[in-house]
Coordinates of C-alpha atoms in Angstrom, one line a residue:
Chain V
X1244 CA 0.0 0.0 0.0
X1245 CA 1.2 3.5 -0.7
X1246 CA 1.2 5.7 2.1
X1247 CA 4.0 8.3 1.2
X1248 CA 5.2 8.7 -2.2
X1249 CA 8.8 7.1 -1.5
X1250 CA 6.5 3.9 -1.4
X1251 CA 6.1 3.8 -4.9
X1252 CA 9.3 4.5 -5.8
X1253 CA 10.4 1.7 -3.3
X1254 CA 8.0 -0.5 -4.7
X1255 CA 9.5 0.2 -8.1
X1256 CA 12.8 -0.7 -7.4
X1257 CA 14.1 -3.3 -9.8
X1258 CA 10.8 -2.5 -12.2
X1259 CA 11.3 -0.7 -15.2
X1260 CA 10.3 2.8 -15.2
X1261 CA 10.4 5.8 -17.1
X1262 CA 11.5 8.9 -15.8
X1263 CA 10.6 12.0 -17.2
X1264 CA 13.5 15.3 -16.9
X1265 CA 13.8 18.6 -17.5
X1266 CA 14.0 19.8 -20.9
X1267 CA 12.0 16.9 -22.2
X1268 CA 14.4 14.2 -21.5
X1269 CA 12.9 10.9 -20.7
X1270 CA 14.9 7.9 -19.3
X1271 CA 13.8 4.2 -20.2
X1272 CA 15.2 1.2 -18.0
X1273 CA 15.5 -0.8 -14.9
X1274 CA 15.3 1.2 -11.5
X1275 CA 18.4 0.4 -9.6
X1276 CA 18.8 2.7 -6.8
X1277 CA 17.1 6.2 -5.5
X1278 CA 18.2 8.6 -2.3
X1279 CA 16.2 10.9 -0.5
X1280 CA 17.4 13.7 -3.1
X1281 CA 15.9 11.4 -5.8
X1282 CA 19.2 11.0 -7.2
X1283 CA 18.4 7.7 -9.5
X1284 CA 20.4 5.1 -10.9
X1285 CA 18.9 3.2 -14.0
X1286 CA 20.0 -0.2 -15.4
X1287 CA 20.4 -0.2 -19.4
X1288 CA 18.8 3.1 -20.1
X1289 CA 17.4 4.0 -23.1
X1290 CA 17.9 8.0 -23.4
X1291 CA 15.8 9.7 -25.8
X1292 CA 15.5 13.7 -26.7
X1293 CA 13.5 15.3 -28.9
X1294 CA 15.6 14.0 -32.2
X1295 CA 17.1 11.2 -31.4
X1296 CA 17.9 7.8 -28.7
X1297 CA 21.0 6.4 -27.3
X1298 CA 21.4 3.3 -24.6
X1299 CA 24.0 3.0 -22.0
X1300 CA 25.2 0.2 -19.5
X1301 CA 24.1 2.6 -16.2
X1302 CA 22.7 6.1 -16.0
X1303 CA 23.1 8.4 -12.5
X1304 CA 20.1 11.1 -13.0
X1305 CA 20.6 14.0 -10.4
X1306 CA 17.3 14.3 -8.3
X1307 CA 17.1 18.1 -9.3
X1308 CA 16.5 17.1 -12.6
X1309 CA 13.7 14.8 -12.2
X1310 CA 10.5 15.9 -12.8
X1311 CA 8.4 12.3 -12.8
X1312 CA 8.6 8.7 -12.3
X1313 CA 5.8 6.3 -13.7
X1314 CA 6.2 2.4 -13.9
X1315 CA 6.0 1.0 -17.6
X1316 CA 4.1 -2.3 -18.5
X1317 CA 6.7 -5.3 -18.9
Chain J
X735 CA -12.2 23.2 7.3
X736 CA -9.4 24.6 5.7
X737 CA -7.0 26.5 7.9
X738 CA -4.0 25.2 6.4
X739 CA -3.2 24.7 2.9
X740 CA -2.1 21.0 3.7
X741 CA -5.6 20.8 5.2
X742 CA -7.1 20.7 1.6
X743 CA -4.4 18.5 -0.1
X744 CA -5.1 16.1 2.9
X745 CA -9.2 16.3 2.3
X746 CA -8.2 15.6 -1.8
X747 CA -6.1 12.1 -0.5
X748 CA -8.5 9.2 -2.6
X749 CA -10.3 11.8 -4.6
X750 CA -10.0 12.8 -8.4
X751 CA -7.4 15.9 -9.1
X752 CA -5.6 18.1 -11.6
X753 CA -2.6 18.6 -10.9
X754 CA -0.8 21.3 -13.0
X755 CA 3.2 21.4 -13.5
X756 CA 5.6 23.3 -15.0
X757 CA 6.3 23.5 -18.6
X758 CA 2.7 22.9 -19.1
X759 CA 2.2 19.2 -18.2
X760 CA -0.8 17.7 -16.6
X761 CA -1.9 15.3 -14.4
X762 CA -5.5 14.2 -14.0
X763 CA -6.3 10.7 -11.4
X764 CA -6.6 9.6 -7.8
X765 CA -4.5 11.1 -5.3
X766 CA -3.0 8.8 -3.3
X767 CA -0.5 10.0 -1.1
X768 CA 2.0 13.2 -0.8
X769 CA 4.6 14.5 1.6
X770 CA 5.7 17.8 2.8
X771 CA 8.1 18.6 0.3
X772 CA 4.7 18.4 -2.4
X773 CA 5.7 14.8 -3.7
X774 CA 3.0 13.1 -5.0
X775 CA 1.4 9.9 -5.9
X776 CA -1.2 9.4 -8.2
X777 CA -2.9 6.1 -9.5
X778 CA -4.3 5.9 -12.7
X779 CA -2.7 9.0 -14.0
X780 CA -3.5 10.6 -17.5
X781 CA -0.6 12.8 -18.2
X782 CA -1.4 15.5 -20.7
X783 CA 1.1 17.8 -22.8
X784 CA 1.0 19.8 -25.4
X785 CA 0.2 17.6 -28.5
X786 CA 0.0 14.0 -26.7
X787 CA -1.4 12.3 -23.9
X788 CA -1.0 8.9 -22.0
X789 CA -1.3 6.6 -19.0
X790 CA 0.6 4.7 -16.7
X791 CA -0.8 2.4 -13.4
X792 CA 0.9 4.8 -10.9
X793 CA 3.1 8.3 -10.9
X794 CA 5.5 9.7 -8.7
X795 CA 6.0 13.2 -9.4
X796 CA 8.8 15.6 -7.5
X797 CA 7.7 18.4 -5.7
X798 CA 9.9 20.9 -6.7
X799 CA 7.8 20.6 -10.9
X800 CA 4.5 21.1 -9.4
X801 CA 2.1 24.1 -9.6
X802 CA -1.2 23.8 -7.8
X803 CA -3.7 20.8 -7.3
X804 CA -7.5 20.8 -7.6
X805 CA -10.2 18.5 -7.6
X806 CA -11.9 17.6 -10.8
X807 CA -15.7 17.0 -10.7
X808 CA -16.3 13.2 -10.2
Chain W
X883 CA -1.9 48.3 10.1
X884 CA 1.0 46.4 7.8
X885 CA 4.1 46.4 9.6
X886 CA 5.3 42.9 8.5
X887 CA 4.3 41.4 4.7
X888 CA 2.8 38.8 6.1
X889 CA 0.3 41.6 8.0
X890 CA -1.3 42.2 4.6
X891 CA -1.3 38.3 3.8
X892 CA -3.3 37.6 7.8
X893 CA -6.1 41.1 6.4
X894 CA -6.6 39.5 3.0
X895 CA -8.2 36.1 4.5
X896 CA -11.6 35.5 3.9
X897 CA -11.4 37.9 1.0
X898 CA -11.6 38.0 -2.6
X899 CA -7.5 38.3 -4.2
X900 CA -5.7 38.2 -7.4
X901 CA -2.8 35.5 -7.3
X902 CA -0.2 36.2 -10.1
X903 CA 2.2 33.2 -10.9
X904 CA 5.0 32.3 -12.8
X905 CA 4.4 31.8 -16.5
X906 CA 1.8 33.9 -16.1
X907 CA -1.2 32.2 -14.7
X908 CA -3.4 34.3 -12.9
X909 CA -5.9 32.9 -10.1
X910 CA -9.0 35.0 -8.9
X911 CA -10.9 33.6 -5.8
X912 CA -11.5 33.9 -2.1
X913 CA -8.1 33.6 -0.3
X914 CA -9.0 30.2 2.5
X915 CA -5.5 29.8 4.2
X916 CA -1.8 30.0 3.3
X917 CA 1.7 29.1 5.2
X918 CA 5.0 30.5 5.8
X919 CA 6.2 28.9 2.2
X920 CA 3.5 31.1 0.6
X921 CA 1.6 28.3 -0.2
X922 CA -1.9 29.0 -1.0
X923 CA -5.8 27.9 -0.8
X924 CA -8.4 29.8 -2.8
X925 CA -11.7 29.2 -3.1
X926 CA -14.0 28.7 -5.8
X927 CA -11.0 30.2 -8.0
X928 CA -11.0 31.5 -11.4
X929 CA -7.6 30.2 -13.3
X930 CA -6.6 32.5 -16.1
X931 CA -3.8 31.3 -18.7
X932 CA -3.2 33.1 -21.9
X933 CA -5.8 31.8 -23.8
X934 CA -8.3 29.8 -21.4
X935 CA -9.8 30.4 -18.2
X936 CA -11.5 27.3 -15.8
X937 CA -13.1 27.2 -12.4
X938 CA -12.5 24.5 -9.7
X939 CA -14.8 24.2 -5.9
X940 CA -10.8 25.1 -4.6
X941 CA -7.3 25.1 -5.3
X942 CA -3.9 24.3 -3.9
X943 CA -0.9 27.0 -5.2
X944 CA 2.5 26.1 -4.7
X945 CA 4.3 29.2 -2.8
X946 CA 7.5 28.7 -5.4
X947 CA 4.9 29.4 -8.3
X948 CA 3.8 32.5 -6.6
X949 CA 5.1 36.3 -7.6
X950 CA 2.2 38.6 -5.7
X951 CA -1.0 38.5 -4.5
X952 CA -3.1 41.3 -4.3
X953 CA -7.3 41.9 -3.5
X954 CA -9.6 42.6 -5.7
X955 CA -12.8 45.7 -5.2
X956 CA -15.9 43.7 -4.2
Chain L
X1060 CA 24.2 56.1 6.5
X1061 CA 23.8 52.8 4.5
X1062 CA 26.4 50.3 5.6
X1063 CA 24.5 47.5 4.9
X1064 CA 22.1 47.0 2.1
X1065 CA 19.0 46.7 4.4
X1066 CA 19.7 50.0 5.8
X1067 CA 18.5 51.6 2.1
X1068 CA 15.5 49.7 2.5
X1069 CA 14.7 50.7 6.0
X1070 CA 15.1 54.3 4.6
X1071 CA 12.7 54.2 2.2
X1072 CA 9.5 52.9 4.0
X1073 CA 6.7 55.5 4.1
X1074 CA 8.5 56.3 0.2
X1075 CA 7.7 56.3 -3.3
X1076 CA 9.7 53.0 -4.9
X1077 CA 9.9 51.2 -7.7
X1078 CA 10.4 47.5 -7.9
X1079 CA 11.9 45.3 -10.7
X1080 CA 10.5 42.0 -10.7
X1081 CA 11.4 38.4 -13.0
X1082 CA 10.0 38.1 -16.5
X1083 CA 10.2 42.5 -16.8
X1084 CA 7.1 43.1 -14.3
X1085 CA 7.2 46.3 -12.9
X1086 CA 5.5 47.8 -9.8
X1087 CA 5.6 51.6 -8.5
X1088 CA 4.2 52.9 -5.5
X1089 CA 4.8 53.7 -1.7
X1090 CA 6.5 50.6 0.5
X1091 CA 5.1 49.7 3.3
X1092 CA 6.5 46.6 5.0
X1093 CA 9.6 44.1 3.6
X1094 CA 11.0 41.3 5.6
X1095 CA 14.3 39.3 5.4
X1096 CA 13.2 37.5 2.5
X1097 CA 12.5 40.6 0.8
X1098 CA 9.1 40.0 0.6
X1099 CA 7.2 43.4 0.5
X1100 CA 4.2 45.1 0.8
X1101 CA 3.4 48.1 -1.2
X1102 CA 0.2 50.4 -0.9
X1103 CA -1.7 52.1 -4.1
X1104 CA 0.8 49.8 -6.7
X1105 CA 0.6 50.7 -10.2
X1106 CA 1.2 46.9 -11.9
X1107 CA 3.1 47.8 -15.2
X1108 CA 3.9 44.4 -17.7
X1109 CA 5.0 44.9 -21.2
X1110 CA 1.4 45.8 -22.5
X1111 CA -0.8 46.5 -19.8
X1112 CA -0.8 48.5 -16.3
X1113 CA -3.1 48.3 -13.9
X1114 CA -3.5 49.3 -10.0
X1115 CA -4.8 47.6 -6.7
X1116 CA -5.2 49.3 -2.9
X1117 CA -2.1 46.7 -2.2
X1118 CA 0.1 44.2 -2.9
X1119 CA 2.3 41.6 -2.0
X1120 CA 5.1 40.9 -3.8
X1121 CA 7.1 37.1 -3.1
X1122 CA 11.0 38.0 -2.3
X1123 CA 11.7 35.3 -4.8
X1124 CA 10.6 37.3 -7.7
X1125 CA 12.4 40.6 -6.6
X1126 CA 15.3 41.4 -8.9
X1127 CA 15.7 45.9 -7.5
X1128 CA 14.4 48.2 -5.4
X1129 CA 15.2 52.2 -6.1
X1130 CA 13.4 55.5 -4.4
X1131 CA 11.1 57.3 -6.9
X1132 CA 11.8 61.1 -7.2
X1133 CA 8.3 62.5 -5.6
Chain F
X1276 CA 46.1 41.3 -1.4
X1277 CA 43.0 39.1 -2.4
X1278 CA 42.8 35.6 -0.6
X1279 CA 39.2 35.2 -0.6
X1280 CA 36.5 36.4 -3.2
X1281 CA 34.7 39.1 -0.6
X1282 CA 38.0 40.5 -0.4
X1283 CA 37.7 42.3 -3.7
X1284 CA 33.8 43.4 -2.4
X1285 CA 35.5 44.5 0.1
X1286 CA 38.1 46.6 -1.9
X1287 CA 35.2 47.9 -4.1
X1288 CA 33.7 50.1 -1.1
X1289 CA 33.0 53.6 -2.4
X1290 CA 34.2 53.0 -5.8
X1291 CA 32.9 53.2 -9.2
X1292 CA 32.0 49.3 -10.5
X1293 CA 29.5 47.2 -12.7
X1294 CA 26.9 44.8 -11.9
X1295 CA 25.8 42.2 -14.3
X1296 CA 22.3 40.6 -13.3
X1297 CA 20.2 38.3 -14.7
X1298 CA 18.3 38.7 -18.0
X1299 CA 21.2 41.2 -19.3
X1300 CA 20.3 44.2 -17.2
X1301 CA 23.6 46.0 -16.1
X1302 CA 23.8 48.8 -13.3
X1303 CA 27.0 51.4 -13.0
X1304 CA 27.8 53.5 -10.0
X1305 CA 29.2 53.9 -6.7
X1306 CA 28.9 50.7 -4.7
X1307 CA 27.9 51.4 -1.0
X1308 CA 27.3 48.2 0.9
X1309 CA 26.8 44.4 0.2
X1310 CA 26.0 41.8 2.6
X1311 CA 27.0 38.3 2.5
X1312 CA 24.1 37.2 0.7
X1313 CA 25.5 39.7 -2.3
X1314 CA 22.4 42.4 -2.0
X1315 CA 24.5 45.4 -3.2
X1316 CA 23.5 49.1 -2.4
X1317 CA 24.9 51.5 -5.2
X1318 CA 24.5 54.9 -5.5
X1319 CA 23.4 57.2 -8.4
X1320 CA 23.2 53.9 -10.6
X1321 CA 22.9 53.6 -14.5
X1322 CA 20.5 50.7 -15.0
X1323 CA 20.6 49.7 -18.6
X1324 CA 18.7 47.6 -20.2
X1325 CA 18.4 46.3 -24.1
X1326 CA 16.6 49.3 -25.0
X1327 CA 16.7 51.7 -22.5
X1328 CA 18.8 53.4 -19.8
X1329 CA 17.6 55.2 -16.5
X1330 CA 19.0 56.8 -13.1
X1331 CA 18.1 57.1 -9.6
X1332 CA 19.9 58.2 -6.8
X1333 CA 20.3 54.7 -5.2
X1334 CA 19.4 51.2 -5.8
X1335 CA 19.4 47.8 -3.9
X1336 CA 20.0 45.0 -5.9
X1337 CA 19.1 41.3 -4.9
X1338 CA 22.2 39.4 -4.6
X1339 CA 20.1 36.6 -6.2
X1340 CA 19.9 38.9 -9.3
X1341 CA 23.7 38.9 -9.5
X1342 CA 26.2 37.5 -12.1
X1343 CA 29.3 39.6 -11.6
X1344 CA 30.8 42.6 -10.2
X1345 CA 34.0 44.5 -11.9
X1346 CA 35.7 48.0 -10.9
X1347 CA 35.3 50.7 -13.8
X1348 CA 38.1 52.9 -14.4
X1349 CA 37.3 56.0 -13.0
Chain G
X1241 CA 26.3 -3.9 -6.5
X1242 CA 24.8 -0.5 -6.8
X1243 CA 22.2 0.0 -3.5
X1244 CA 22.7 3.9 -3.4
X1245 CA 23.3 6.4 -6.2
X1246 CA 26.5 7.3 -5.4
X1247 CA 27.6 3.7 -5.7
X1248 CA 27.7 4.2 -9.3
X1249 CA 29.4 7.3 -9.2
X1250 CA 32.3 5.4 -6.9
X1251 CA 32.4 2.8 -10.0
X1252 CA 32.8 5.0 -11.9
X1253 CA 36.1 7.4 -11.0
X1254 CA 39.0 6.6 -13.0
X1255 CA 36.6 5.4 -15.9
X1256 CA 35.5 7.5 -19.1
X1257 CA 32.0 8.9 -18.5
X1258 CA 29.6 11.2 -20.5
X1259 CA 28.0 14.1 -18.5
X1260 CA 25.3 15.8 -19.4
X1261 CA 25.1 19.0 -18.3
X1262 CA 22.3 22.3 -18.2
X1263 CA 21.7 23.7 -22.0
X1264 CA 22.8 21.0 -23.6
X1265 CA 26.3 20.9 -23.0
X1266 CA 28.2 17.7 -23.0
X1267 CA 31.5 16.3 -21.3
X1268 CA 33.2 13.2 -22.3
X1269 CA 36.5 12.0 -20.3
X1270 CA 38.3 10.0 -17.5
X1271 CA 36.2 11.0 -14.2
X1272 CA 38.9 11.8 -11.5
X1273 CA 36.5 12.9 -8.2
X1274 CA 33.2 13.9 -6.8
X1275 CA 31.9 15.3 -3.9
X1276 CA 28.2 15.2 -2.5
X1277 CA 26.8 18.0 -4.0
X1278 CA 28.3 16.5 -7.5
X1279 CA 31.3 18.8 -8.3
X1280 CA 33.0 16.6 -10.6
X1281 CA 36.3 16.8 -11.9
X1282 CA 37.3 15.6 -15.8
X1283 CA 40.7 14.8 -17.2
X1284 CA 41.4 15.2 -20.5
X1285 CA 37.8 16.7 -21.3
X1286 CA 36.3 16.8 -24.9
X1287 CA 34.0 19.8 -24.1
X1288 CA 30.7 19.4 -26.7
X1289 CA 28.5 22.5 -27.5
X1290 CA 26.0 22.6 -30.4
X1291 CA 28.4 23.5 -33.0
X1292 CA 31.8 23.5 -31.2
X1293 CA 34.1 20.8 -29.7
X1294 CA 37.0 21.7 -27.4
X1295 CA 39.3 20.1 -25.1
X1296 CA 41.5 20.8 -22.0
X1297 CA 43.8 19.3 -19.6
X1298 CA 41.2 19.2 -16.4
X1299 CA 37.8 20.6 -15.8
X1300 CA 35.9 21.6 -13.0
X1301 CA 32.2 21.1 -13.5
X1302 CA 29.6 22.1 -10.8
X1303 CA 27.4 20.0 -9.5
X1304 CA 24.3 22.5 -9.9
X1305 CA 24.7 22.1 -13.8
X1306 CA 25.2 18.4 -14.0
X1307 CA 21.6 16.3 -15.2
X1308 CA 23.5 12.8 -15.9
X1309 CA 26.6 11.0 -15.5
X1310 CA 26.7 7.5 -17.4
X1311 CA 29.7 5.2 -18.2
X1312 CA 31.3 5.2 -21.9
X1313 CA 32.7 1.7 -23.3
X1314 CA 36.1 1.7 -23.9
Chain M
X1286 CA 46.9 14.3 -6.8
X1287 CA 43.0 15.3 -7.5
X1288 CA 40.9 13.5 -4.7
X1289 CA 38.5 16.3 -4.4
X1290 CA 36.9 18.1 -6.9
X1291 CA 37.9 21.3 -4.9
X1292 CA 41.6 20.2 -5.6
X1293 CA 41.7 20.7 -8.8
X1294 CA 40.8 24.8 -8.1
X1295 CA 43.1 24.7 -5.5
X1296 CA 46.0 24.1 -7.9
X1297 CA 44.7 26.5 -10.5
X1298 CA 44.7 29.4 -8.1
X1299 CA 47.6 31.8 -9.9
X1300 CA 47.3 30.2 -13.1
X1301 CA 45.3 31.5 -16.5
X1302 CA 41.5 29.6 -16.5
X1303 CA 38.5 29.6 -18.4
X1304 CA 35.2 30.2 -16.4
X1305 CA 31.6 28.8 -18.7
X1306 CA 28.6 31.2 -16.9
X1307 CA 25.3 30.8 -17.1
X1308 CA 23.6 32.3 -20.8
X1309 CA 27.1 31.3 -22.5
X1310 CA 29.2 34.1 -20.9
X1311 CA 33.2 33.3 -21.0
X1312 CA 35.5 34.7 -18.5
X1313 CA 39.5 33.9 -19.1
X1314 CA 41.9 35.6 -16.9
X1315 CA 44.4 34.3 -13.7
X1316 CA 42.1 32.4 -11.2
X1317 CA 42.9 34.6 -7.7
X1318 CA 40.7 33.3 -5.2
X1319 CA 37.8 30.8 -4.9
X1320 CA 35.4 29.8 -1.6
X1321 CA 32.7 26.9 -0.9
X1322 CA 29.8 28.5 -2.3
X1323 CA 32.4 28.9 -5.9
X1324 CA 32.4 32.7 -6.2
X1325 CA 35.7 33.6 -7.7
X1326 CA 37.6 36.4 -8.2
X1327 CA 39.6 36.5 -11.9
X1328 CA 42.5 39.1 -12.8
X1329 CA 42.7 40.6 -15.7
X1330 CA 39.7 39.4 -17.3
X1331 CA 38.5 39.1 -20.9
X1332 CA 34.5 39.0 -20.6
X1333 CA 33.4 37.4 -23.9
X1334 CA 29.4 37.5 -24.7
X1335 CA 28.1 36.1 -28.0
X1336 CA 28.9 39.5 -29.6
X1337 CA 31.3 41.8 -27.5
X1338 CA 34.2 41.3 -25.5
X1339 CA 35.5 43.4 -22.9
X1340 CA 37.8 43.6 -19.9
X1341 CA 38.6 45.1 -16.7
X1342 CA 41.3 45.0 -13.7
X1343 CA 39.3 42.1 -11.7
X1344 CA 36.4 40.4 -11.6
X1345 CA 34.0 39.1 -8.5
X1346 CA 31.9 35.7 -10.2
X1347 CA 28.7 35.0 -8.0
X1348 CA 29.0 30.7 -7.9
X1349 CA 25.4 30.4 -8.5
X1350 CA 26.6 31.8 -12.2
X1351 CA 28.9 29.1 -12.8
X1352 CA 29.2 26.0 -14.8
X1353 CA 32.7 24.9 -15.2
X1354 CA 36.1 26.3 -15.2
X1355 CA 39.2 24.5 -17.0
X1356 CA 42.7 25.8 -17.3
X1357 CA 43.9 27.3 -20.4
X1358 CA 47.0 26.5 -21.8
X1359 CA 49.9 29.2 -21.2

């Protein structure tokens, strides 16, 4: 049950998610790891801007550029 | 009675809101929990920008992007 | 009399104001509560944008989204 | 004397002022009350934006948005 | 000599400097006081903008506002 | 295994890392060091703007700017 | 050795620097001084905008303005 929104995101842990940034940015992959800041650490992210997509092993997002987290149907 | 502004976001917990962020995104569902920092859940969210909308089962969203919050009509 | 900003914030409870935000949205409604983060209720507000305008029974305003607030003539 | 910047503000209570605010709003009028924040209270404000003006008995302006204050010639 | 950055603040007391804020507005004149928070006090400013260019006989300027300070050869 | 954010960042000193950073700039090279409010230091930087590329011995980047870090293969 | 992000200003204190700002201003000049919150005071600077340079004797940088700074070769 979600009681405070950290729930969700502890819930969501090892799920994949999509994270939506600043600037448009969204994030695609595996939650890994969050702090209290919202820092975030994503597990083979796919990183896609307005014009174009790029993957990665790992991604560190910095919290202050966060702006959602949602979970994505597997 | 609202006293306190947190007074109505606690009276809106398990009802329908909008809640409006910045750079124009929207989110319409069920709030279902926040914090004092403005973090919020919300289940069943549509999220509505500019030229597109979706859905997702749940969303966390940081409370630094929000705007206001107010209850839709059910 | 206003000695302190927050003077004219304590006179203008209970009565209609004009709320300007960032990105200029403009709410119009009776001012129910707000906090020491500027945070803000209004009731039965009036939101303005640049091209639309929509009502709600009340609404929650984010002090960091806030630039004045001032009343409005009865 | 001014030795510190809050002693020009303290001067010019009871005074004719203008304020510069974010995104080129302008307010003029006489100051009332400001805090540490530098939130302020102004009485009889004319509300100048790019295309419009406009006037109120009061207003309170959010620290946050304040970018100057300078003394009016009255 | 100039071990720390408030040091040249410091130095600048009663002489003639510029201020570059935010949004490209620039202020010349006689800087009076500044606190640790960089609000500035200067007398008989220039406050230019883009278009435009006005005086008054003193200004406070929220250090939050603030980009750089530099002396002006006198 | 990564439990907190800042594990990956610890993985990831002495290994080449892209950073995105605040309007779009990029920074591509060896990460040296970081601190908690993600200061980072970069040897042997390739410095990426929209239509420029330059490159220096070191570079300090501040943590306020920084939106990603993620690993590069090698 | 760079453990620290904060070492690597440390050893350009006295030498010629680059400093990235905020809306793409450029500062070059010899790095004097530096504290925690990153102000910095430049001698000698070259103050590049997109169309103008200019220079003066010294320069105070408010750290909320800054995004990077790298040393120049000499």
């Amino acid at each position: 049950m979600i009681k405070r929104p950290f729930d969700l995101l502890n819930n969501l842990v090892g799920k994949k998610v999509e994270i939506g940034m600043k600037a448009g940015k969204i994030v695609r992959g595996k939650l890994l790891a969050f702090d209290i800041h919202m820092n975030l650490v994503v597990e083979n992210p796919e990183i896609v801007e307005e014009n174009s997509s790029k993957s990665a092993t790992h991604i560190f997002i910095r919290g202050d550029s966060l702006i959602y987290v949602h979970p994505l149907q597997e």
